[in-house]
JSON list of C-alpha atoms in Angstrom, two decimals:
[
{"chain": "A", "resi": 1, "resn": "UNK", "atom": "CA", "xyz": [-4.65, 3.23, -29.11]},
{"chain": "A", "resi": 2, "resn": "UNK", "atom": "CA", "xyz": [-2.36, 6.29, -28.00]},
{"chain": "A", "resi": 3, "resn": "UNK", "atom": "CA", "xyz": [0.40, 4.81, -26.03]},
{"chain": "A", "resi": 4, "resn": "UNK", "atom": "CA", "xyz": [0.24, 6.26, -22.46]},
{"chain": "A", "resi": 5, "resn": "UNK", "atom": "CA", "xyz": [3.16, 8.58, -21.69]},
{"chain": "A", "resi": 6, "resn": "UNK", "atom": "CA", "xyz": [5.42, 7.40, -18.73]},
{"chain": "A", "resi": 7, "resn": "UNK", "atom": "CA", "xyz": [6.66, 9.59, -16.41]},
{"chain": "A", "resi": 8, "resn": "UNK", "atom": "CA", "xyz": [10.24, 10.36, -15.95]},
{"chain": "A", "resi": 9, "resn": "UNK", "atom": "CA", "xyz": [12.16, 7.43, -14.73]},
{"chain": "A", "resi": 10, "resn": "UNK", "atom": "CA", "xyz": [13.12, 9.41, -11.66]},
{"chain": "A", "resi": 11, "resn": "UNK", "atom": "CA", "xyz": [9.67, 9.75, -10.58]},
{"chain": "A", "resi": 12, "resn": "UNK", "atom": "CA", "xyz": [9.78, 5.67, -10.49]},
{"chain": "A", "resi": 13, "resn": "UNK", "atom": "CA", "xyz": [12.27, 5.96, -7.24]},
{"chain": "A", "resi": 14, "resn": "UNK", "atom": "CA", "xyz": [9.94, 7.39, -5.15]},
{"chain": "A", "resi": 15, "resn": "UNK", "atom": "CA", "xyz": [8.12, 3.63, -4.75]},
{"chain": "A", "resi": 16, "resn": "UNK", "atom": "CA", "xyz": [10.84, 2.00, -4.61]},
{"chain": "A", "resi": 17, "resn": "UNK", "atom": "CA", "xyz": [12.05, 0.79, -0.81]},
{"chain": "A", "resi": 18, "resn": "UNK", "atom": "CA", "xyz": [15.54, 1.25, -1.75]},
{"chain": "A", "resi": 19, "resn": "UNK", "atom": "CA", "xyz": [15.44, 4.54, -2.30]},
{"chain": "A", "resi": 20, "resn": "UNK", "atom": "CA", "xyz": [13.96, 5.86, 0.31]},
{"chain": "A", "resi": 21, "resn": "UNK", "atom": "CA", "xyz": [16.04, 3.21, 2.84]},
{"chain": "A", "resi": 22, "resn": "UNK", "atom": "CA", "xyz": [19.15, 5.14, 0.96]},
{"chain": "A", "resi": 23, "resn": "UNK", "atom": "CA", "xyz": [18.14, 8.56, 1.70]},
{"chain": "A", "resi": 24, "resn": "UNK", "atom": "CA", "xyz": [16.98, 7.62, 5.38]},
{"chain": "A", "resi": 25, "resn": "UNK", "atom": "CA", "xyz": [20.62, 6.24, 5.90]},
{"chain": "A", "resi": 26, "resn": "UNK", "atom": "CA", "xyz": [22.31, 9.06, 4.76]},
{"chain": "A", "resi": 27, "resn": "UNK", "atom": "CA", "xyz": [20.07, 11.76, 6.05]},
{"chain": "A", "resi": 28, "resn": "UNK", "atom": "CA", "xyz": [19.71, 10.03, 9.58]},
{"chain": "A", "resi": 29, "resn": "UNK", "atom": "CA", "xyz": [16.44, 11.45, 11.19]},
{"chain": "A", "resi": 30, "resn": "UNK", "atom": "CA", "xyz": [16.62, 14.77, 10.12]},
{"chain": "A", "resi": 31, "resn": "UNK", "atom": "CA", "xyz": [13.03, 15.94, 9.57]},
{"chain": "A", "resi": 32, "resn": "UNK", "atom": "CA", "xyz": [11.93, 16.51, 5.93]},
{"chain": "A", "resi": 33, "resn": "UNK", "atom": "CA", "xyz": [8.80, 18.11, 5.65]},
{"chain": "A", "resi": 34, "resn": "UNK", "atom": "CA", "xyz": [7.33, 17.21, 2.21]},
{"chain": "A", "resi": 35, "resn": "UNK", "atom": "CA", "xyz": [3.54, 19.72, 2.67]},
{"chain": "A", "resi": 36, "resn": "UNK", "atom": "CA", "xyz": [5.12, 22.14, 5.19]},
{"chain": "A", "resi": 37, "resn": "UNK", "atom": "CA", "xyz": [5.43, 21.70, 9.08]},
{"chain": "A", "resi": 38, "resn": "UNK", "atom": "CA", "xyz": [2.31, 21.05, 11.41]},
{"chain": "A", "resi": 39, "resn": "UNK", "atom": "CA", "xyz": [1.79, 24.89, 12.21]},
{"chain": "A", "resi": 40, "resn": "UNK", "atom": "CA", "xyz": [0.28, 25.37, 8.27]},
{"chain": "A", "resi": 41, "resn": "UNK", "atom": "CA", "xyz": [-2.38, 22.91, 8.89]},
{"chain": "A", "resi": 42, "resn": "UNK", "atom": "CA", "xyz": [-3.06, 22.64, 12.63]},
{"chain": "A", "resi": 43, "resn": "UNK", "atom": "CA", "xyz": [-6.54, 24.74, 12.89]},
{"chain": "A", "resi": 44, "resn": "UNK", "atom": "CA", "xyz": [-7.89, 22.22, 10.16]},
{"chain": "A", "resi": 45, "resn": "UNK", "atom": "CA", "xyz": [-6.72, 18.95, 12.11]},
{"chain": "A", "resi": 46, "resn": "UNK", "atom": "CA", "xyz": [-7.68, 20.36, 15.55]},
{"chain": "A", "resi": 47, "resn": "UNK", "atom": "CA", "xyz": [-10.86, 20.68, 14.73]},
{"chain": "A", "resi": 48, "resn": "UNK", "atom": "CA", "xyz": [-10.98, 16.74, 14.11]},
{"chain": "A", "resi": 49, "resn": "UNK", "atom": "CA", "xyz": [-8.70, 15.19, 16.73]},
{"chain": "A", "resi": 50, "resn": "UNK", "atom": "CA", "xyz": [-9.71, 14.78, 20.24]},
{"chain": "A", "resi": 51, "resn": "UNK", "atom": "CA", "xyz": [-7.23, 14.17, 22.66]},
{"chain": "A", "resi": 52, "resn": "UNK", "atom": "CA", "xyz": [-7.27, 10.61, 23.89]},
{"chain": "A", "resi": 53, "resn": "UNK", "atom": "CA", "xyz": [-7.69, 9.89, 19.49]},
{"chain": "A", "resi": 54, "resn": "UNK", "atom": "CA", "xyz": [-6.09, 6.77, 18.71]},
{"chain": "A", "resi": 55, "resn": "UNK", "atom": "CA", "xyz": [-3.72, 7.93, 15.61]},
{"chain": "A", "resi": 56, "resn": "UNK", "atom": "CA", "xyz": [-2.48, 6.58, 12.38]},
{"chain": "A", "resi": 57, "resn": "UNK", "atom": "CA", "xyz": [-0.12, 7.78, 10.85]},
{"chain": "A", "resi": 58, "resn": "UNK", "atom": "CA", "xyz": [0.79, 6.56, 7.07]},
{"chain": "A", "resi": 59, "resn": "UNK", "atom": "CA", "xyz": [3.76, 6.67, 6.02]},
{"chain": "A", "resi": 60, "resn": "UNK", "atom": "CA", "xyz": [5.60, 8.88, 8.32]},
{"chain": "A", "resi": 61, "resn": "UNK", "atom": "CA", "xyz": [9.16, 9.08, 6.32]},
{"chain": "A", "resi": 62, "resn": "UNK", "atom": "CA", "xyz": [11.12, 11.73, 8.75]},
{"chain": "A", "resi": 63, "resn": "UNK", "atom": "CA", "xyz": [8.74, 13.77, 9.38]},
{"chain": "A", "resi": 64, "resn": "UNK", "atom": "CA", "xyz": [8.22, 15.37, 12.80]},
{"chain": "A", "resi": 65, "resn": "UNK", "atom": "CA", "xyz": [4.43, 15.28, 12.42]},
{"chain": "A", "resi": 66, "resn": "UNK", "atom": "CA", "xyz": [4.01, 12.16, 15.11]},
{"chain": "A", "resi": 67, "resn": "UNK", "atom": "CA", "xyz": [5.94, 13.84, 17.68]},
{"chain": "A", "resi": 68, "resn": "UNK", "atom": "CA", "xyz": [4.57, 17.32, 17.10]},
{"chain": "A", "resi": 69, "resn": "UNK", "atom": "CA", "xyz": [0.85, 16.09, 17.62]},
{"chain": "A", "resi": 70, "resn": "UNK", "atom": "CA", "xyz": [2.27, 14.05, 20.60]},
{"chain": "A", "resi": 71, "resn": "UNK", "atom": "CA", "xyz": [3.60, 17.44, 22.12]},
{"chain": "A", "resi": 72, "resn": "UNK", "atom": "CA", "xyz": [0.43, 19.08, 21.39]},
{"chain": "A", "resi": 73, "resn": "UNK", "atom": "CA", "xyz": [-1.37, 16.51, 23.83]},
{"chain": "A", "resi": 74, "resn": "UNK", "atom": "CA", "xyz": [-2.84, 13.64, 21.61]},
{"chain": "A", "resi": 75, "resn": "UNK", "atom": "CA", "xyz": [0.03, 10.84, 22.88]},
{"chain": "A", "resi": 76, "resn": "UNK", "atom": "CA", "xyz": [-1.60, 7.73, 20.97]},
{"chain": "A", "resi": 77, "resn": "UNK", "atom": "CA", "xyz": [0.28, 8.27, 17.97]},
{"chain": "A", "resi": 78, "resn": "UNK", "atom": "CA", "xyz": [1.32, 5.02, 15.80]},
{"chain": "A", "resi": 79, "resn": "UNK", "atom": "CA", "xyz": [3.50, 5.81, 13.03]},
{"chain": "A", "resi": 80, "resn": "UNK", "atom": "CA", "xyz": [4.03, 2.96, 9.93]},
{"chain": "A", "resi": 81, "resn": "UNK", "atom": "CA", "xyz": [6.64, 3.73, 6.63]},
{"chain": "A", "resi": 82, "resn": "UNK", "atom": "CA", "xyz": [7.71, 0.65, 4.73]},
{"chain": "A", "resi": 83, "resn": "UNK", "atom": "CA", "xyz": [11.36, 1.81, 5.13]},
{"chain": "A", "resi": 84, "resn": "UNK", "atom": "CA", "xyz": [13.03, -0.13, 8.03]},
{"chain": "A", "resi": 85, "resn": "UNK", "atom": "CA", "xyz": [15.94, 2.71, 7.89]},
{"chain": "A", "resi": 86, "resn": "UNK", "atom": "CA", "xyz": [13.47, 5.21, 8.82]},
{"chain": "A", "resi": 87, "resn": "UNK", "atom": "CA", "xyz": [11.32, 3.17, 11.32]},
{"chain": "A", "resi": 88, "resn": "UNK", "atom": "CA", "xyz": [14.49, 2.45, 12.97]},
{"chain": "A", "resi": 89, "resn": "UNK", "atom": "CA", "xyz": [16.15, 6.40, 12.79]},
{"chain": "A", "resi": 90, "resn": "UNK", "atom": "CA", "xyz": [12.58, 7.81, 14.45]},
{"chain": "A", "resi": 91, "resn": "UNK", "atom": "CA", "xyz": [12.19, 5.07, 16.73]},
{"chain": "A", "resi": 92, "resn": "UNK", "atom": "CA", "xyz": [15.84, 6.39, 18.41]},
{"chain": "A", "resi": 93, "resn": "UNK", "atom": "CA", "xyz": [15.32, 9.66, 17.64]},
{"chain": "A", "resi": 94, "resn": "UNK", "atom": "CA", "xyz": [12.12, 9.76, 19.95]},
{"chain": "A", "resi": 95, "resn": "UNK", "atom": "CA", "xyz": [13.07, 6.89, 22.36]},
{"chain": "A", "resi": 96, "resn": "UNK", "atom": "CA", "xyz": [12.19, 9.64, 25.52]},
{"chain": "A", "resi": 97, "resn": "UNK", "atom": "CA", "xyz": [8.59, 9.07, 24.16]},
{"chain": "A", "resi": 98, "resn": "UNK", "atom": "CA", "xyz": [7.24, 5.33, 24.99]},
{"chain": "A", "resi": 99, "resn": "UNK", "atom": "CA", "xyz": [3.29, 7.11, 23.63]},
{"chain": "A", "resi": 100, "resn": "UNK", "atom": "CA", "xyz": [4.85, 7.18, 20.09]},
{"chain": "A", "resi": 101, "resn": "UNK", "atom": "CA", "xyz": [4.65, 3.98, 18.58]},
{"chain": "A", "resi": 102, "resn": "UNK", "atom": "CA", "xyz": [6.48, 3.19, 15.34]},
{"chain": "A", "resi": 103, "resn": "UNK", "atom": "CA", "xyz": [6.61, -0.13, 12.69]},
{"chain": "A", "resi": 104, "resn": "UNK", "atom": "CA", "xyz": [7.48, -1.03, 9.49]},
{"chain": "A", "resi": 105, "resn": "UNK", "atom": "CA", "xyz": [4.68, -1.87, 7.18]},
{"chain": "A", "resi": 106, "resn": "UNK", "atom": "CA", "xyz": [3.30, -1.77, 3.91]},
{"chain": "A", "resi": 107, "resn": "UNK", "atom": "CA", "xyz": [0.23, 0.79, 4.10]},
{"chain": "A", "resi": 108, "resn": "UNK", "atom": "CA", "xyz": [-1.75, -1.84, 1.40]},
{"chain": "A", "resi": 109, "resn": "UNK", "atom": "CA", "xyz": [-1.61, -4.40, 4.02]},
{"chain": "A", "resi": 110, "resn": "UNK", "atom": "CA", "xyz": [-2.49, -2.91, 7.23]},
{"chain": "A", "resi": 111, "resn": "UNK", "atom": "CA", "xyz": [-1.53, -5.40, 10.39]},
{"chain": "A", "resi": 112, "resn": "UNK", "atom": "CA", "xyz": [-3.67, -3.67, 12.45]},
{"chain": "A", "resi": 113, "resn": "UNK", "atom": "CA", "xyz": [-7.22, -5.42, 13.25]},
{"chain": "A", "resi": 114, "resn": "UNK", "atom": "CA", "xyz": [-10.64, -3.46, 12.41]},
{"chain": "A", "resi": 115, "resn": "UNK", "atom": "CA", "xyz": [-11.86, -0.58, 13.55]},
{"chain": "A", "resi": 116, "resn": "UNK", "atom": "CA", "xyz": [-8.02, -0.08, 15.84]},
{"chain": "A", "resi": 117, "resn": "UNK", "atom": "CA", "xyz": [-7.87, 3.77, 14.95]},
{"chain": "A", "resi": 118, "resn": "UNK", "atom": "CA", "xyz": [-9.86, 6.45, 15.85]},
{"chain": "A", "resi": 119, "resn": "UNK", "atom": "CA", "xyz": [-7.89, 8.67, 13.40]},
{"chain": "A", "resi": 120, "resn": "UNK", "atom": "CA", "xyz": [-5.89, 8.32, 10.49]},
{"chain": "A", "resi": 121, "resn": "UNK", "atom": "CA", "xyz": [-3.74, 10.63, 9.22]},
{"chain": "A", "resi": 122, "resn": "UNK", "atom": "CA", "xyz": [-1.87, 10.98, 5.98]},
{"chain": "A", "resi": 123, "resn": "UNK", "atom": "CA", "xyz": [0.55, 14.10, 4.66]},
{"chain": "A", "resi": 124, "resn": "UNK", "atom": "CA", "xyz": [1.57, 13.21, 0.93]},
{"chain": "A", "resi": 125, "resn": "UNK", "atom": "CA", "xyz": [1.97, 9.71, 1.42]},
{"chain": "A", "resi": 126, "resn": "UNK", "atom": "CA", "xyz": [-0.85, 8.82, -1.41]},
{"chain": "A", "resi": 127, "resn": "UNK", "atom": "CA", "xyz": [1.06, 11.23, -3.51]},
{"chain": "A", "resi": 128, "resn": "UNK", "atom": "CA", "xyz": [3.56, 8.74, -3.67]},
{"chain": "A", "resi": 129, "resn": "UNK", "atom": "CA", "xyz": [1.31, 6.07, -5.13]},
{"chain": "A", "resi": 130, "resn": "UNK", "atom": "CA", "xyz": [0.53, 8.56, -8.03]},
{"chain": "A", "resi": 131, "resn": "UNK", "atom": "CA", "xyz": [4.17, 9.94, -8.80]},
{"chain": "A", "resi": 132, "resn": "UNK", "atom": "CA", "xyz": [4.18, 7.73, -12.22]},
{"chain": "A", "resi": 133, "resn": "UNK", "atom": "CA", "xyz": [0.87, 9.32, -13.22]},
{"chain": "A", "resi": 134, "resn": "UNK", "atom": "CA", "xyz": [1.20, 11.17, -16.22]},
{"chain": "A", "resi": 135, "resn": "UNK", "atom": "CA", "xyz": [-1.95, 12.26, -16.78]},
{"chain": "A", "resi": 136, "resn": "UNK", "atom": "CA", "xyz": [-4.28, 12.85, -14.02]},
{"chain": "A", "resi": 137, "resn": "UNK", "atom": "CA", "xyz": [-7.62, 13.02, -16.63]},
{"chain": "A", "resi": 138, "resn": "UNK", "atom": "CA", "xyz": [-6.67, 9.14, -17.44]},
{"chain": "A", "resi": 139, "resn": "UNK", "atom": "CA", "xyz": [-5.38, 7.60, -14.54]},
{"chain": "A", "resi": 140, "resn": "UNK", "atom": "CA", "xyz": [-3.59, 4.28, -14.70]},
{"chain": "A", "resi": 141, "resn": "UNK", "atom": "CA", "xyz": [-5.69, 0.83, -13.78]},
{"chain": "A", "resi": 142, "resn": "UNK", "atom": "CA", "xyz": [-2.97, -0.27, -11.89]},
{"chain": "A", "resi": 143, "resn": "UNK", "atom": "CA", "xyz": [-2.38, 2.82, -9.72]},
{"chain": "A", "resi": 144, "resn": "UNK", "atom": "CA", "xyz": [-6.52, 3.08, -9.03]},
{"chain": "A", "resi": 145, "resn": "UNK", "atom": "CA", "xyz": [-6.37, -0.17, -8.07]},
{"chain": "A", "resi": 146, "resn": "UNK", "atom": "CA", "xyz": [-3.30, 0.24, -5.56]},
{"chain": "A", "resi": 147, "resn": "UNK", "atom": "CA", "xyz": [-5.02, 3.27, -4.33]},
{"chain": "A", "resi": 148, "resn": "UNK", "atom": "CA", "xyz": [-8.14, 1.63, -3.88]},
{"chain": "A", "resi": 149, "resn": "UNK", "atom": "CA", "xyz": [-6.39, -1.18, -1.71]},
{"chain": "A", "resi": 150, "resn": "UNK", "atom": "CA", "xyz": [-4.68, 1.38, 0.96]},
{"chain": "A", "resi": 151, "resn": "UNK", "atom": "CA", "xyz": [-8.71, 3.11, 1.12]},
{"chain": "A", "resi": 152, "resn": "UNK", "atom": "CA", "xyz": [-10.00, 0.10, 1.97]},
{"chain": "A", "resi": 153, "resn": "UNK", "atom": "CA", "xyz": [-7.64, -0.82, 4.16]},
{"chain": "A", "resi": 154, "resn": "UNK", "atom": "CA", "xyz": [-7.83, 2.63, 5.66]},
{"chain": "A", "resi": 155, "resn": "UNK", "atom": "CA", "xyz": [-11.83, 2.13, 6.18]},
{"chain": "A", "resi": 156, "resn": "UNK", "atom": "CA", "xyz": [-10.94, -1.12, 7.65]},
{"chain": "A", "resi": 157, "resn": "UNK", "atom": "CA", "xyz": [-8.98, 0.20, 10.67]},
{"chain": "A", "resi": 158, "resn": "UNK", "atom": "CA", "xyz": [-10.98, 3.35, 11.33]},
{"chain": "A", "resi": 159, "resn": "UNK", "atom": "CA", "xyz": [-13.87, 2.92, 13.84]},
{"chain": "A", "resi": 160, "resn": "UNK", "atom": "CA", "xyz": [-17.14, 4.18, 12.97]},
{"chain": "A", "resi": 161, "resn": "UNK", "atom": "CA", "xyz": [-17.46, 7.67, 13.47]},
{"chain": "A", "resi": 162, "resn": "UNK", "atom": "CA", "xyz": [-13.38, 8.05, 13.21]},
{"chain": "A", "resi": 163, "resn": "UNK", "atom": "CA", "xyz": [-12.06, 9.91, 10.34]},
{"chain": "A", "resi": 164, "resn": "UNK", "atom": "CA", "xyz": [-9.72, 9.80, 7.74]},
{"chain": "A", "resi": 165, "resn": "UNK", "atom": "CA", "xyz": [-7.37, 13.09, 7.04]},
{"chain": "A", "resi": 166, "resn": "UNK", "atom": "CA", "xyz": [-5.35, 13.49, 4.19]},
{"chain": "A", "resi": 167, "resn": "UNK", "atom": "CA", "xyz": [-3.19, 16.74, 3.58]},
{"chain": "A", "resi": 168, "resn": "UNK", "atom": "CA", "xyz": [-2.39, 16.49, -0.34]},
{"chain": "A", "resi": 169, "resn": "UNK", "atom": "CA", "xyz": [-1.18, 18.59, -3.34]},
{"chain": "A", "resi": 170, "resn": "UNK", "atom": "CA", "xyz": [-3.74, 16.75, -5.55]},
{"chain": "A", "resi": 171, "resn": "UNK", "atom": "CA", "xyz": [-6.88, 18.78, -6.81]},
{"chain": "A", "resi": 172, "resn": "UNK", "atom": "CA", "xyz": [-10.22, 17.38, -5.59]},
{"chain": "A", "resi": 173, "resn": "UNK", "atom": "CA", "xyz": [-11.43, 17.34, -9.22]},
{"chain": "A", "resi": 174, "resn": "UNK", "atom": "CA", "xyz": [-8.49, 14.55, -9.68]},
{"chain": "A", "resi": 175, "resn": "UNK", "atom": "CA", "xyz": [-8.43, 13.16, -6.14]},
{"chain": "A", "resi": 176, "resn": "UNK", "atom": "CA", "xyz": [-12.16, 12.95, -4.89]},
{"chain": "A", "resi": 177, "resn": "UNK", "atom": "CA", "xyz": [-13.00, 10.00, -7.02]},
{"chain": "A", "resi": 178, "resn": "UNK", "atom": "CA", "xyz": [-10.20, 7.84, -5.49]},
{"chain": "A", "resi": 179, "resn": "UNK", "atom": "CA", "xyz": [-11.66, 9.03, -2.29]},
{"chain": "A", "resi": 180, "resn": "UNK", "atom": "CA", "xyz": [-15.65, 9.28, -3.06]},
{"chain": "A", "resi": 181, "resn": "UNK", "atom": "CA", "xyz": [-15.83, 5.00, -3.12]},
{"chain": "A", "resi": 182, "resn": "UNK", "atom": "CA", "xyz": [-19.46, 3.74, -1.53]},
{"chain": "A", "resi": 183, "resn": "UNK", "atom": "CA", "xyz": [-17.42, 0.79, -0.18]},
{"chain": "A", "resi": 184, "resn": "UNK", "atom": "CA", "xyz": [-15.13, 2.44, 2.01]},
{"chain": "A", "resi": 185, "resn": "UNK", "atom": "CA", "xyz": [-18.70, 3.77, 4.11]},
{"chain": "A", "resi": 186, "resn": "UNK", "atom": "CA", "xyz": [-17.42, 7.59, 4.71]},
{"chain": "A", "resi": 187, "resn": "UNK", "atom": "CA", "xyz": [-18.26, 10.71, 3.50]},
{"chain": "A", "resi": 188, "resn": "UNK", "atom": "CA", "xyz": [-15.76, 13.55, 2.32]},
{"chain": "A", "resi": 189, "resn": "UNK", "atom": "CA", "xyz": [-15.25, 17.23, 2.67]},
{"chain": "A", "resi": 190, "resn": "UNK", "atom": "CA", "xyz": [-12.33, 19.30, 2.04]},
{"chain": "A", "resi": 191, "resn": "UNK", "atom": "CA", "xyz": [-10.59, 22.49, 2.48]},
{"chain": "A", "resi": 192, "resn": "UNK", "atom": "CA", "xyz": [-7.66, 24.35, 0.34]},
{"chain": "A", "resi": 193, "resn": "UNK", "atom": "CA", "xyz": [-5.04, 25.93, 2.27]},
{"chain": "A", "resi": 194, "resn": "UNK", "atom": "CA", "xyz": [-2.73, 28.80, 1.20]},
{"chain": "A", "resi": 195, "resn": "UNK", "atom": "CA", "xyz": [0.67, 28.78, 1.96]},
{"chain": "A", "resi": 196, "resn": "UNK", "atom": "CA", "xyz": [0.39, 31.63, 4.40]},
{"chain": "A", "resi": 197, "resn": "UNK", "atom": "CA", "xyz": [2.89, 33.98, 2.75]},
{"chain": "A", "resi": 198, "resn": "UNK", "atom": "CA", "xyz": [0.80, 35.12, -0.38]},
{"chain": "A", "resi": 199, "resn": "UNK", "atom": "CA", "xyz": [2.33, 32.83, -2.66]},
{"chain": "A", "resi": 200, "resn": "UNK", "atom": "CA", "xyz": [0.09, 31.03, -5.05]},
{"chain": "A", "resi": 201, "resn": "UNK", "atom": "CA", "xyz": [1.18, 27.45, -3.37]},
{"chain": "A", "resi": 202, "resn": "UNK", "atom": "CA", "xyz": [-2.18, 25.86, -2.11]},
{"chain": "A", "resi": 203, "resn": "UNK", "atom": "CA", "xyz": [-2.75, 22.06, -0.66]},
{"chain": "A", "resi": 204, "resn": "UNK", "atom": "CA", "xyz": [-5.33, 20.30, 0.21]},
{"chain": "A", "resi": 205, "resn": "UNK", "atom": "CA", "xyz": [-7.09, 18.57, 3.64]},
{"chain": "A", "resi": 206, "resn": "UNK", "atom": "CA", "xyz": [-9.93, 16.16, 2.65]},
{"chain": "A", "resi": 207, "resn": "UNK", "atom": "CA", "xyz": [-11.62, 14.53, 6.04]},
{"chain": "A", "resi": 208, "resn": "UNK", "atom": "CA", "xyz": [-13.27, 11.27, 5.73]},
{"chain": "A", "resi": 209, "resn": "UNK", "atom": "CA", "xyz": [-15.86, 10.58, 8.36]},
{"chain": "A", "resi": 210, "resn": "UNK", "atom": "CA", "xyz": [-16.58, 6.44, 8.86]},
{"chain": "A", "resi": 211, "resn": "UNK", "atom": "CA", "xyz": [-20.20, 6.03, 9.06]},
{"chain": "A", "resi": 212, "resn": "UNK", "atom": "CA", "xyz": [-21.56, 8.82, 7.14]},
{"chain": "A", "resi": 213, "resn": "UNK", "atom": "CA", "xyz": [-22.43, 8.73, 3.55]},
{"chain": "A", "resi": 214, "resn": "UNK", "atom": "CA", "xyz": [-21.03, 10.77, 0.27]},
{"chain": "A", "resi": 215, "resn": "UNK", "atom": "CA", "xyz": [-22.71, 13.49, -1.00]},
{"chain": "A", "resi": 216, "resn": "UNK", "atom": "CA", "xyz": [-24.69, 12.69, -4.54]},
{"chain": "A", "resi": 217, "resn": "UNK", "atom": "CA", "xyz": [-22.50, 14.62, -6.44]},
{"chain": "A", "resi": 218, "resn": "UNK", "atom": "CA", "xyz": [-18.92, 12.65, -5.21]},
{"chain": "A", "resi": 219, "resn": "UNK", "atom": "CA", "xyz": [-20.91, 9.17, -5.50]},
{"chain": "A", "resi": 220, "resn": "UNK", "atom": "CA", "xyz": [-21.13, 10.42, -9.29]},
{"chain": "A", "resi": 221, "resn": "UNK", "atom": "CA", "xyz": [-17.76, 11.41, -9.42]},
{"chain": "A", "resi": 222, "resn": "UNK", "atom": "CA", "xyz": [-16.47, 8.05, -7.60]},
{"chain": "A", "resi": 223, "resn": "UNK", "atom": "CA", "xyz": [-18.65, 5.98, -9.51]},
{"chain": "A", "resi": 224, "resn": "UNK", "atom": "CA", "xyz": [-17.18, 7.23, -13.23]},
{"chain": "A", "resi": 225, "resn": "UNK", "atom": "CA", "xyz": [-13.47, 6.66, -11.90]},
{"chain": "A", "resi": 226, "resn": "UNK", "atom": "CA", "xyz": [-13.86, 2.13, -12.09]},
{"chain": "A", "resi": 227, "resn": "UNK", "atom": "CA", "xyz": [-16.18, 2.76, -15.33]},
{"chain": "A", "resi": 228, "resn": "UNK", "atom": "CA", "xyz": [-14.19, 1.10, -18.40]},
{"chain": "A", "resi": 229, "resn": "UNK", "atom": "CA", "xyz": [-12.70, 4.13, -21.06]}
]
C-alpha cells in the first residue's frame, strides 16, 4: 500500500514534554495565545458557563484563559498541562488567586474522579494530538485512538448535563467524527468564528452536552471514523 506521508519532523516537537518544558523555561509565564485571547470567543462560552461552573481546563500552556474567566466571575477554574515548567510558572504567576487551581497531568489519564467538572474547556490543546497528521481524509490509528482516550476521559469527568467546549482550527467535516462517539453519551453542536477584522481566519467552538444524544447524521459520521479502510 501507499506509504503514509509523515509530517515534518518539527511538527513531532509539539508532543514532546521537552519541548514545551524548554520553551516554558525560557519564556517564563508570558502568555501565548495559540486561537486568540478570550475577548474573540467570550459570547460563545458565556452562553454555556454559569458562574459557580466547576472548570477544566486542558492543557493550559501559558495561556491567560484560566485567569481571565476567573476575573470574569466563574472562580472554580482547575488548570492541568503535562509540562511541570509551566504548571509551576502559572502557579506563581497567579499565586494572589487561591480559586485558580493548577497540576501537572497527562490529559489521557485524568486524576480527577467521575463526573468532578461541570465544564471542560479546551483551546487547541487536541490540535496538538493531531500535529503529525498528514492527511486529515486518512487519519492515523494511533492518533484516533489517543484522541479517543482524552474523549473518554473527558466524558468521564463531566457531570451529566455539563458540557464539553473545544475552541479549534480543525474543520467539523475532519473533527466531528473524533467528537460524534455514542460512548462518550453527549451530543455536539458547533459554531465558526471569524477573526473579527475581515480576514479570512475562522476557528471553531464545538459544545458537547453530557446526557444528550448525537444527531443521526454525526452518529453516521462517528461511526465511519473506527470502520477498517
Amino acid at each position: 500500500g501507499m506509504e503514509r506521508r509523515r509530517a515534518p519532523a518539527a511538527n513531532r516537537r509539539y508532543r514532546q514534554r521537552r519541548f514545551w518544558d524548554a520553551l516554558y523555561r525560557q519564556e517564563g509565564a508570558e502568555p501565548r495565545e495559540w486561537l486568540g485571547g478570550l475577548s474573540r470567543f467570550l459570547p460563545q462560552l458565556e452562553a454555556e458557563l454559569r458562574p459557580g461552573d466547576r472548570i477544566l481546563v486542558l492543557g493550559c500552556g501559558n495561556s491567560a484563559l484560566s485567569h481571565d474567566l476567573h476575573e470574569l466571575g466563574y472562580t472554580d477554574v482547575t488548570s492541568i498541562d503535562f509540562s511541570p515548567a509551566c504548571i509551576a510558572a502559572m502557579r506563581a504567576r497567579y499565586a494572589r488567586c487561591p480559586g485558580l487551581r493548577w497540576a501537572v497531568m497527562d490529559i489521557r489519564a485524568l486524576t480527577f474522579p467521575d463526573a468532578a467538572f461541570d465544564v471542560v474547556l479546551e483551546k487547541g490543546t487536541l490540535d496538538v494530538l493531531m500535529v503529525e497528521e498528514t492527511d486529515p481524509w486518512d487519519v492515523s490509528p494511533q492518533a484516533a485512538a489517543t484522541m479517543h482516550r482524552v474523549l473518554a476521559e473527558v466524558s468521564r469527568v463531566l457531570r451529566p448535563g455539563g458540557c464539553f467546549i473545544s475552541i479549534t482550527f480543525a474543520q467539523p467535516h475532519f473533527r466531528k467524527p473524533h467528537y460524534a462517539q455514542e460512548a462518550f453519551g453527549w451530543s455536539l453542536r458547533h459554531a465558526v468564528c471569524g477573526d473579527g477584522d475581515g480576514g479570512a481566519f475562522h476557528y471553531f467552538i464545538y459544545v458537547m452536552r453530557k446526557g444528550q444524544p448525537l444527531d443521526a447524521p454525526d452518529l453516521a459520521l462517528g461511526r465511519r471514523l473506527h470502520q477498517p479502510p
